[in-house]
Short mmCIF file of C-alpha atoms in Angstrom, two decimals:
data_model
loop_
_atom_site.label_atom_id
_atom_site.label_comp_id
_atom_site.label_asym_id
_atom_site.label_seq_id
_atom_site.Cartn_x
_atom_site.Cartn_y
_atom_site.Cartn_z
CA MET A 20 9.88 14.03 -13.95
CA PHE A 21 11.98 16.03 -11.53
CA THR A 22 14.75 18.47 -12.22
CA SER A 23 17.80 18.26 -10.00
CA SER A 24 16.75 21.45 -8.23
CA SER A 25 13.20 20.26 -7.46
CA LEU A 26 14.49 16.92 -6.17
CA ALA A 27 17.04 18.63 -3.97
CA ALA A 28 14.30 20.82 -2.53
CA LEU A 29 12.17 17.82 -1.72
CA THR A 30 14.92 15.92 0.03
CA LEU A 31 15.29 18.86 2.42
CA LEU A 32 11.69 18.76 3.62
CA PRO A 33 11.44 19.50 7.35
CA VAL A 34 10.49 16.67 9.67
CA ALA A 35 8.44 18.76 12.09
CA LEU A 36 4.70 18.12 12.14
CA ALA A 37 3.18 19.65 9.05
CA ALA A 38 -0.44 20.81 9.09
CA PRO A 39 -2.61 19.54 6.24
CA SER A 40 -4.34 22.03 3.98
CA SER A 41 -7.74 20.87 5.22
CA PRO A 42 -8.99 18.97 8.29
CA LEU A 43 -9.01 15.18 8.12
CA ASN A 44 -12.44 13.70 8.75
CA PRO A 45 -12.84 10.60 10.91
CA ARG A 46 -13.39 7.35 9.04
CA ASP A 47 -16.61 5.36 8.92
CA GLY A 48 -17.19 3.02 11.85
CA ALA A 49 -15.37 2.51 15.12
CA GLY A 50 -11.67 2.09 15.61
CA SER A 51 -10.24 5.10 13.79
CA VAL A 52 -7.59 5.50 16.50
CA VAL A 53 -5.28 2.80 17.84
CA THR A 54 -6.28 2.11 21.42
CA SER A 55 -4.78 -1.29 22.17
CA SER A 56 -1.69 -1.20 24.37
CA ASN A 57 0.09 -3.65 22.07
CA GLY A 58 -0.65 -1.47 19.06
CA LEU A 59 0.41 1.75 20.76
CA ALA A 60 3.73 0.13 21.63
CA TRP A 61 4.57 0.45 17.91
CA TYR A 62 3.81 4.18 17.72
CA SER A 63 6.08 7.17 18.18
CA SER A 64 4.70 10.70 17.90
CA THR A 65 8.20 12.15 17.45
CA LEU A 66 9.29 12.20 13.83
CA THR A 67 12.94 12.66 14.78
CA SER A 68 13.15 9.49 16.87
CA GLY A 69 14.97 6.54 15.35
CA THR A 70 18.33 5.62 13.89
CA SER A 71 20.22 7.24 11.04
CA GLY A 72 19.58 4.21 8.85
CA ARG A 73 21.89 1.86 7.01
CA THR A 74 25.31 2.79 5.70
CA ASP A 75 24.31 1.05 2.49
CA PRO A 76 20.57 1.72 1.98
CA SER A 77 20.44 -0.82 -0.86
CA SER A 78 21.31 -3.70 1.50
CA TYR A 79 18.50 -6.11 2.38
CA THR A 80 18.14 -8.29 5.48
CA CYS A 81 16.03 -11.46 5.33
CA PHE A 82 13.33 -11.61 8.01
CA ASN A 83 11.01 -14.59 8.41
CA GLY A 84 9.48 -16.78 11.07
CA PRO A 85 7.33 -15.41 13.93
CA ALA A 86 7.01 -11.73 14.81
CA SER A 87 9.68 -12.12 17.50
CA ASN A 88 12.27 -12.54 14.71
CA TYR A 89 11.58 -9.06 13.34
CA PRO A 90 13.28 -5.80 14.40
CA SER A 91 12.08 -3.77 17.37
CA LEU A 92 10.77 -0.20 17.17
CA SER A 93 14.03 1.10 18.64
CA THR A 94 15.92 -0.04 15.54
CA TRP A 95 13.70 1.78 13.04
CA VAL A 96 15.20 4.58 10.98
CA ASN A 97 13.99 8.09 11.79
CA PHE A 98 11.15 9.43 9.65
CA GLY A 99 13.20 12.24 8.10
CA THR A 100 15.84 9.88 6.73
CA MET A 101 13.21 7.40 5.58
CA TRP A 102 11.25 10.14 3.84
CA ASN A 103 14.31 11.55 2.08
CA ASN A 104 15.29 8.06 0.89
CA SER A 105 11.75 7.60 -0.41
CA VAL A 106 11.89 10.86 -2.37
CA LYS A 107 15.35 10.16 -3.76
CA TYR A 108 14.94 6.52 -4.71
CA THR A 109 11.20 5.94 -5.19
CA PHE A 110 8.97 8.98 -5.55
CA SER A 111 11.36 10.60 -8.02
CA GLN A 112 10.75 7.65 -10.37
CA GLU A 113 6.98 8.26 -10.37
CA PRO A 114 4.98 10.90 -12.28
CA ASP A 115 3.98 12.83 -9.12
CA THR A 116 4.87 16.52 -8.99
CA PRO A 117 6.91 18.01 -6.14
CA ALA A 118 3.76 19.69 -4.78
CA GLN A 119 1.90 16.37 -4.80
CA ILE A 120 4.75 14.65 -2.99
CA GLN A 121 4.62 17.38 -0.33
CA ASP A 122 0.88 16.69 -0.03
CA ILE A 123 1.63 12.98 0.55
CA TYR A 124 4.06 13.98 3.30
CA ASN A 125 1.44 16.22 4.93
CA ALA A 126 -1.20 13.47 4.76
CA ILE A 127 1.10 10.88 6.32
CA VAL A 128 2.08 13.14 9.20
CA ALA A 129 -1.47 14.32 9.92
CA THR A 130 -3.00 10.85 9.67
CA SER A 131 -0.28 9.37 11.86
CA LYS A 132 -1.03 11.88 14.58
CA ALA A 133 -4.80 11.40 14.30
CA ALA A 134 -4.73 7.60 14.18
CA LYS A 135 -1.70 6.92 16.40
CA VAL A 136 -0.11 4.78 13.72
CA ASP A 137 3.60 5.46 13.30
CA ALA A 138 4.32 7.65 10.27
CA ARG A 139 7.16 5.35 9.27
CA TYR A 140 4.84 2.37 9.03
CA ILE A 141 2.31 4.33 6.97
CA LEU A 142 5.11 5.39 4.62
CA ALA A 143 6.45 1.83 4.36
CA THR A 144 2.99 0.61 3.41
CA ILE A 145 2.66 3.28 0.72
CA LEU A 146 6.08 2.39 -0.69
CA LEU A 147 5.16 -1.27 -0.92
CA GLU A 148 1.58 -0.87 -2.13
CA SER A 149 2.01 1.86 -4.74
CA SER A 150 5.57 3.27 -4.70
CA GLY A 151 3.84 6.58 -4.02
CA ASN A 152 2.39 6.69 -7.54
CA LEU A 153 -0.81 8.74 -7.33
CA SER A 154 -1.97 7.22 -10.61
CA VAL A 155 -1.68 3.63 -9.39
CA PRO A 156 -4.64 1.61 -10.69
CA CYS A 157 -7.04 -0.26 -8.44
CA THR A 158 -6.48 -3.97 -8.03
CA THR A 159 -9.10 -6.55 -7.13
CA SER A 160 -9.19 -8.65 -3.98
CA PHE A 161 -10.11 -12.33 -3.88
CA GLY A 162 -13.74 -11.37 -3.22
CA GLY A 163 -13.93 -9.00 -6.18
CA ILE A 164 -13.65 -5.82 -4.10
CA PRO A 165 -11.48 -3.06 -5.59
CA ASN A 166 -8.36 -2.07 -3.65
CA CYS A 167 -7.47 1.49 -4.55
CA GLY A 168 -5.16 4.39 -3.89
CA LEU A 169 -1.74 4.90 -2.38
CA MET A 170 -2.31 2.13 0.16
CA GLN A 171 -4.53 -0.06 -2.04
CA SER A 172 -7.23 0.20 0.60
CA TYR A 173 -10.43 -1.80 0.70
CA ASN A 174 -12.83 -0.11 -1.76
CA GLY A 175 -10.93 3.07 -0.99
CA SER A 176 -10.38 6.45 -2.59
CA SER A 177 -8.34 7.18 -5.69
CA PHE A 178 -6.50 10.34 -6.74
CA SER A 179 -8.52 13.21 -8.19
CA ALA A 180 -6.65 15.92 -10.10
CA SER A 181 -9.50 18.34 -9.41
CA THR A 182 -9.18 17.92 -5.63
CA PRO A 183 -5.57 16.76 -5.13
CA VAL A 184 -5.11 17.55 -1.44
CA LYS A 185 -8.49 16.14 -0.44
CA SER A 186 -8.03 12.93 -2.42
CA ILE A 187 -4.46 12.38 -1.16
CA ASN A 188 -5.65 12.84 2.43
CA ALA A 189 -8.49 10.40 1.77
CA MET A 190 -6.21 7.73 0.30
CA VAL A 191 -3.89 7.81 3.31
CA GLN A 192 -6.84 7.86 5.71
CA ASP A 193 -8.54 4.93 3.98
CA GLY A 194 -5.51 2.69 4.26
CA THR A 195 -4.70 3.74 7.80
CA GLN A 196 -8.11 4.25 9.40
CA GLY A 197 -10.24 1.95 7.26
CA THR A 198 -13.27 2.39 5.06
CA ALA A 199 -16.94 1.53 5.41
CA TYR A 200 -16.16 -1.68 3.51
CA GLY A 201 -13.14 -3.04 5.31
CA PRO A 202 -10.42 -2.51 7.91
CA GLY A 203 -7.36 -0.33 7.73
CA LEU A 204 -4.21 -0.50 9.83
CA VAL A 205 -5.98 0.91 12.89
CA GLN A 206 -8.58 -1.84 12.98
CA LEU A 207 -5.91 -4.50 12.53
CA PHE A 208 -3.87 -3.06 15.41
CA ASN A 209 -6.99 -3.00 17.57
CA ASP A 210 -8.12 -6.48 16.50
CA ALA A 211 -11.52 -4.97 15.79
CA ALA A 212 -14.58 -7.17 15.39
CA ASN A 213 -14.58 -6.80 11.61
CA THR A 214 -11.13 -8.41 11.25
CA ALA A 215 -9.88 -11.91 11.86
CA ALA A 216 -8.31 -10.69 15.13
CA LEU A 217 -4.99 -12.29 14.35
CA SER A 218 -2.39 -9.57 14.87
CA ASN A 219 -2.46 -9.16 18.66
CA GLY A 220 -1.38 -5.60 17.95
CA ASN A 221 2.03 -6.54 16.53
CA VAL A 222 3.03 -4.33 13.61
CA TYR A 223 4.49 -7.18 11.56
CA ALA A 224 1.43 -9.40 12.03
CA VAL A 225 -0.68 -6.38 11.08
CA ALA A 226 1.37 -6.08 7.88
CA ARG A 227 0.79 -9.74 7.04
CA GLU A 228 -2.94 -9.47 7.69
CA TYR A 229 -3.15 -6.26 5.63
CA ASN A 230 -1.54 -8.05 2.69
CA SER A 231 -3.02 -11.54 3.02
CA GLY A 232 -6.18 -11.24 5.08
CA SER A 233 -4.90 -13.94 7.40
CA VAL A 234 -1.77 -14.74 9.39
CA ASN A 235 0.42 -17.78 9.88
CA ALA A 236 1.84 -16.62 13.20
CA SER A 237 4.68 -19.12 13.08
CA ASP A 238 6.02 -17.71 9.80
CA LEU A 239 5.07 -14.23 8.61
CA SER A 240 6.79 -14.92 5.28
CA ASP A 241 3.99 -17.37 4.48
CA GLY A 242 1.99 -15.23 2.09
CA LEU A 243 -1.14 -17.38 2.32
CA GLY A 244 -1.81 -16.69 -1.33
CA ALA A 245 -0.28 -13.19 -1.32
CA ASN A 246 3.27 -11.78 -1.33
CA PRO A 247 5.63 -13.88 0.84
CA SER A 248 8.26 -11.12 1.09
CA TYR A 249 5.75 -8.43 2.09
CA VAL A 250 6.47 -8.33 5.83
CA SER A 251 10.22 -8.61 5.35
CA ASP A 252 10.03 -5.74 2.86
CA ILE A 253 8.12 -3.63 5.39
CA ALA A 254 10.75 -4.41 8.04
CA ASN A 255 13.56 -3.46 5.67
CA TYR A 256 11.96 -0.15 4.73
CA LEU A 257 11.65 0.57 8.47
CA GLN A 258 15.37 -0.15 8.81
CA GLY A 259 16.32 2.30 6.06
CA TRP A 260 16.19 0.16 2.88
CA ASN A 261 15.77 2.16 -0.32
CA GLY A 262 13.69 -0.46 -2.10
CA TYR A 263 16.36 -1.42 -4.62
CA GLY A 264 16.87 -5.03 -5.64
CA ASP A 265 15.20 -7.73 -7.67
CA SER A 266 12.21 -9.05 -5.72
CA ALA A 267 12.45 -12.55 -7.18
CA ALA A 268 16.16 -12.76 -6.32
CA ILE A 269 15.49 -11.48 -2.80
CA SER A 270 12.73 -14.03 -2.25
CA SER A 271 15.00 -16.80 -3.50
CA SER A 272 18.00 -15.75 -1.40
CA CYS A 273 15.82 -15.38 1.70
CA SER A 274 14.12 -18.76 1.15
CA PHE A 275 10.70 -17.29 1.73
CA VAL A 276 8.05 -19.97 1.79
CA ALA A 277 5.98 -20.38 -1.33
CA SER A 278 2.63 -18.66 -1.14
CA THR A 279 -0.08 -21.08 -0.13
CA THR A 280 -3.81 -20.79 -0.47
CA PRO A 281 -5.57 -21.41 2.85
CA THR A 282 -7.93 -24.37 3.04
CA PRO A 283 -11.54 -23.11 3.11
CA THR A 284 -13.17 -23.38 6.48
CA PRO A 285 -16.38 -25.47 6.51
CA THR A 286 -19.48 -23.30 6.40
CA PRO A 287 -20.41 -22.47 10.00
CA SER A 288 -23.94 -22.23 11.38
CA GLY A 289 -23.51 -18.52 12.01
CA PRO A 290 -22.90 -15.68 12.54
CA THR A 291 -25.73 -13.35 11.67
CA CYS A 292 -24.91 -10.83 8.98
CA ALA A 293 -24.15 -7.28 9.92
CA SER A 294 -25.97 -4.61 7.95
CA SER A 295 -22.91 -4.24 5.73
CA GLY A 296 -23.03 -7.93 4.84
CA TYR A 297 -19.46 -8.41 6.00
CA VAL A 298 -18.34 -10.38 9.02
CA ALA A 299 -15.02 -11.50 10.44
CA ALA A 300 -13.45 -14.47 8.69
CA PRO A 301 -12.54 -17.66 10.50
CA SER A 302 -8.93 -18.71 9.99
CA PRO A 303 -7.85 -20.15 7.68
CA THR A 304 -10.28 -19.11 5.00
CA VAL A 305 -10.42 -17.86 1.45
CA ALA A 306 -12.35 -14.91 0.15
CA GLY A 307 -15.61 -15.72 -1.47
CA THR A 308 -16.63 -18.28 1.16
CA THR A 309 -20.15 -17.38 2.17
CA SER A 310 -22.53 -18.32 4.92
CA ASN A 311 -25.92 -16.90 5.86
CA CYS A 312 -25.55 -14.24 3.14
CA CYS A 313 -22.22 -13.08 4.57
CA THR A 314 -18.95 -12.65 2.71
CA TRP A 315 -15.73 -13.06 4.68
CA VAL A 316 -13.69 -9.89 5.03
CA VAL A 317 -10.27 -10.23 3.44
CA PRO A 318 -8.48 -6.86 3.34
CA MET A 319 -6.25 -6.51 0.30
CA ILE A 320 -3.44 -7.94 -1.77
#
C-alpha cells in the first residue's frame, strides 16, 4: 500500500522516454514491429501528444457499432495524464511497490518505441486486463491455453520477484509483440498469417480481436463470447477515463449486445499444420475446433 508521499512521487513521473534497465529482446516469430500503414496510423512516438483529458475522469461514454463510431487518435489523452490517472486511481489500489510501478512505466515506453504500438494503447490494455497487478493470476482461454501476466498474453510470462525488471519487461513484450504460441497487438495490427486477419489495422478492431479472438465488424460491442464492453472501455481509457464505475451498470446503460458464442465453422479440408500446430482460424469459429491436427488460434479473454 502506498503512503501519500510515495503516491505523490509517482504521479509526478516524467513523460520523456525512459530507458529500461536492460535491453528488450525481440519476440519469437515475425511481426514484432507494426509495419502496416493502417496500424501505424494509430501510433504516436511523442508521449506528450494528446489532449488534457476529461474534466470529470469518472465520466464514461458509450461506444458501440463499427470502428468508425469510435474516437480518433487526435482525441486521445496524452500519455502523461493517462499514466498519472492510472497511478492515482488504479495502480495505487494494487499491491505493487512504487519501484515496480516505475518498472511498468519503463517497460511500456520501451516496448512502445520498439514495437511502434502507441504507449497509451498498451497502458489501456494493461488497465483492462490486470489493473496493473503484478500478481494477477493466469486465466485459461477457450482452448485451454493459459493467458498470463499484465496483459494476459497467450501462454505468456508472469511476474518473478527474483527478476522483477526482466519479468515486467517480458510481460509487456508478450502482450504487445506476441509469444511463440500466439499473437500480440503487433500481429493483430499487421494482420499476420497466424491471426484471423480481421482488424485491418484498426486499433479498436485489434482490441476486439485481442479480447475475443474474432470480430463482428458491424458491432465491436459484440463480445462473441467475451466481454462486450471491452472495446468501449479501451476507448474510454484512451479518452482519460479513470476506470471508476460499475461494469454491469455501464453495460446496461450502454445497451451493449449480449455476448454470443460464434457458430463453429464446418471442418475444412485444410490447411496443413504449421510446426507449432496452430493455424489461423476461419471466422466465425470457437476455440477447440480442430482439423488436420490443427487447433484454431484464439488469443485471449
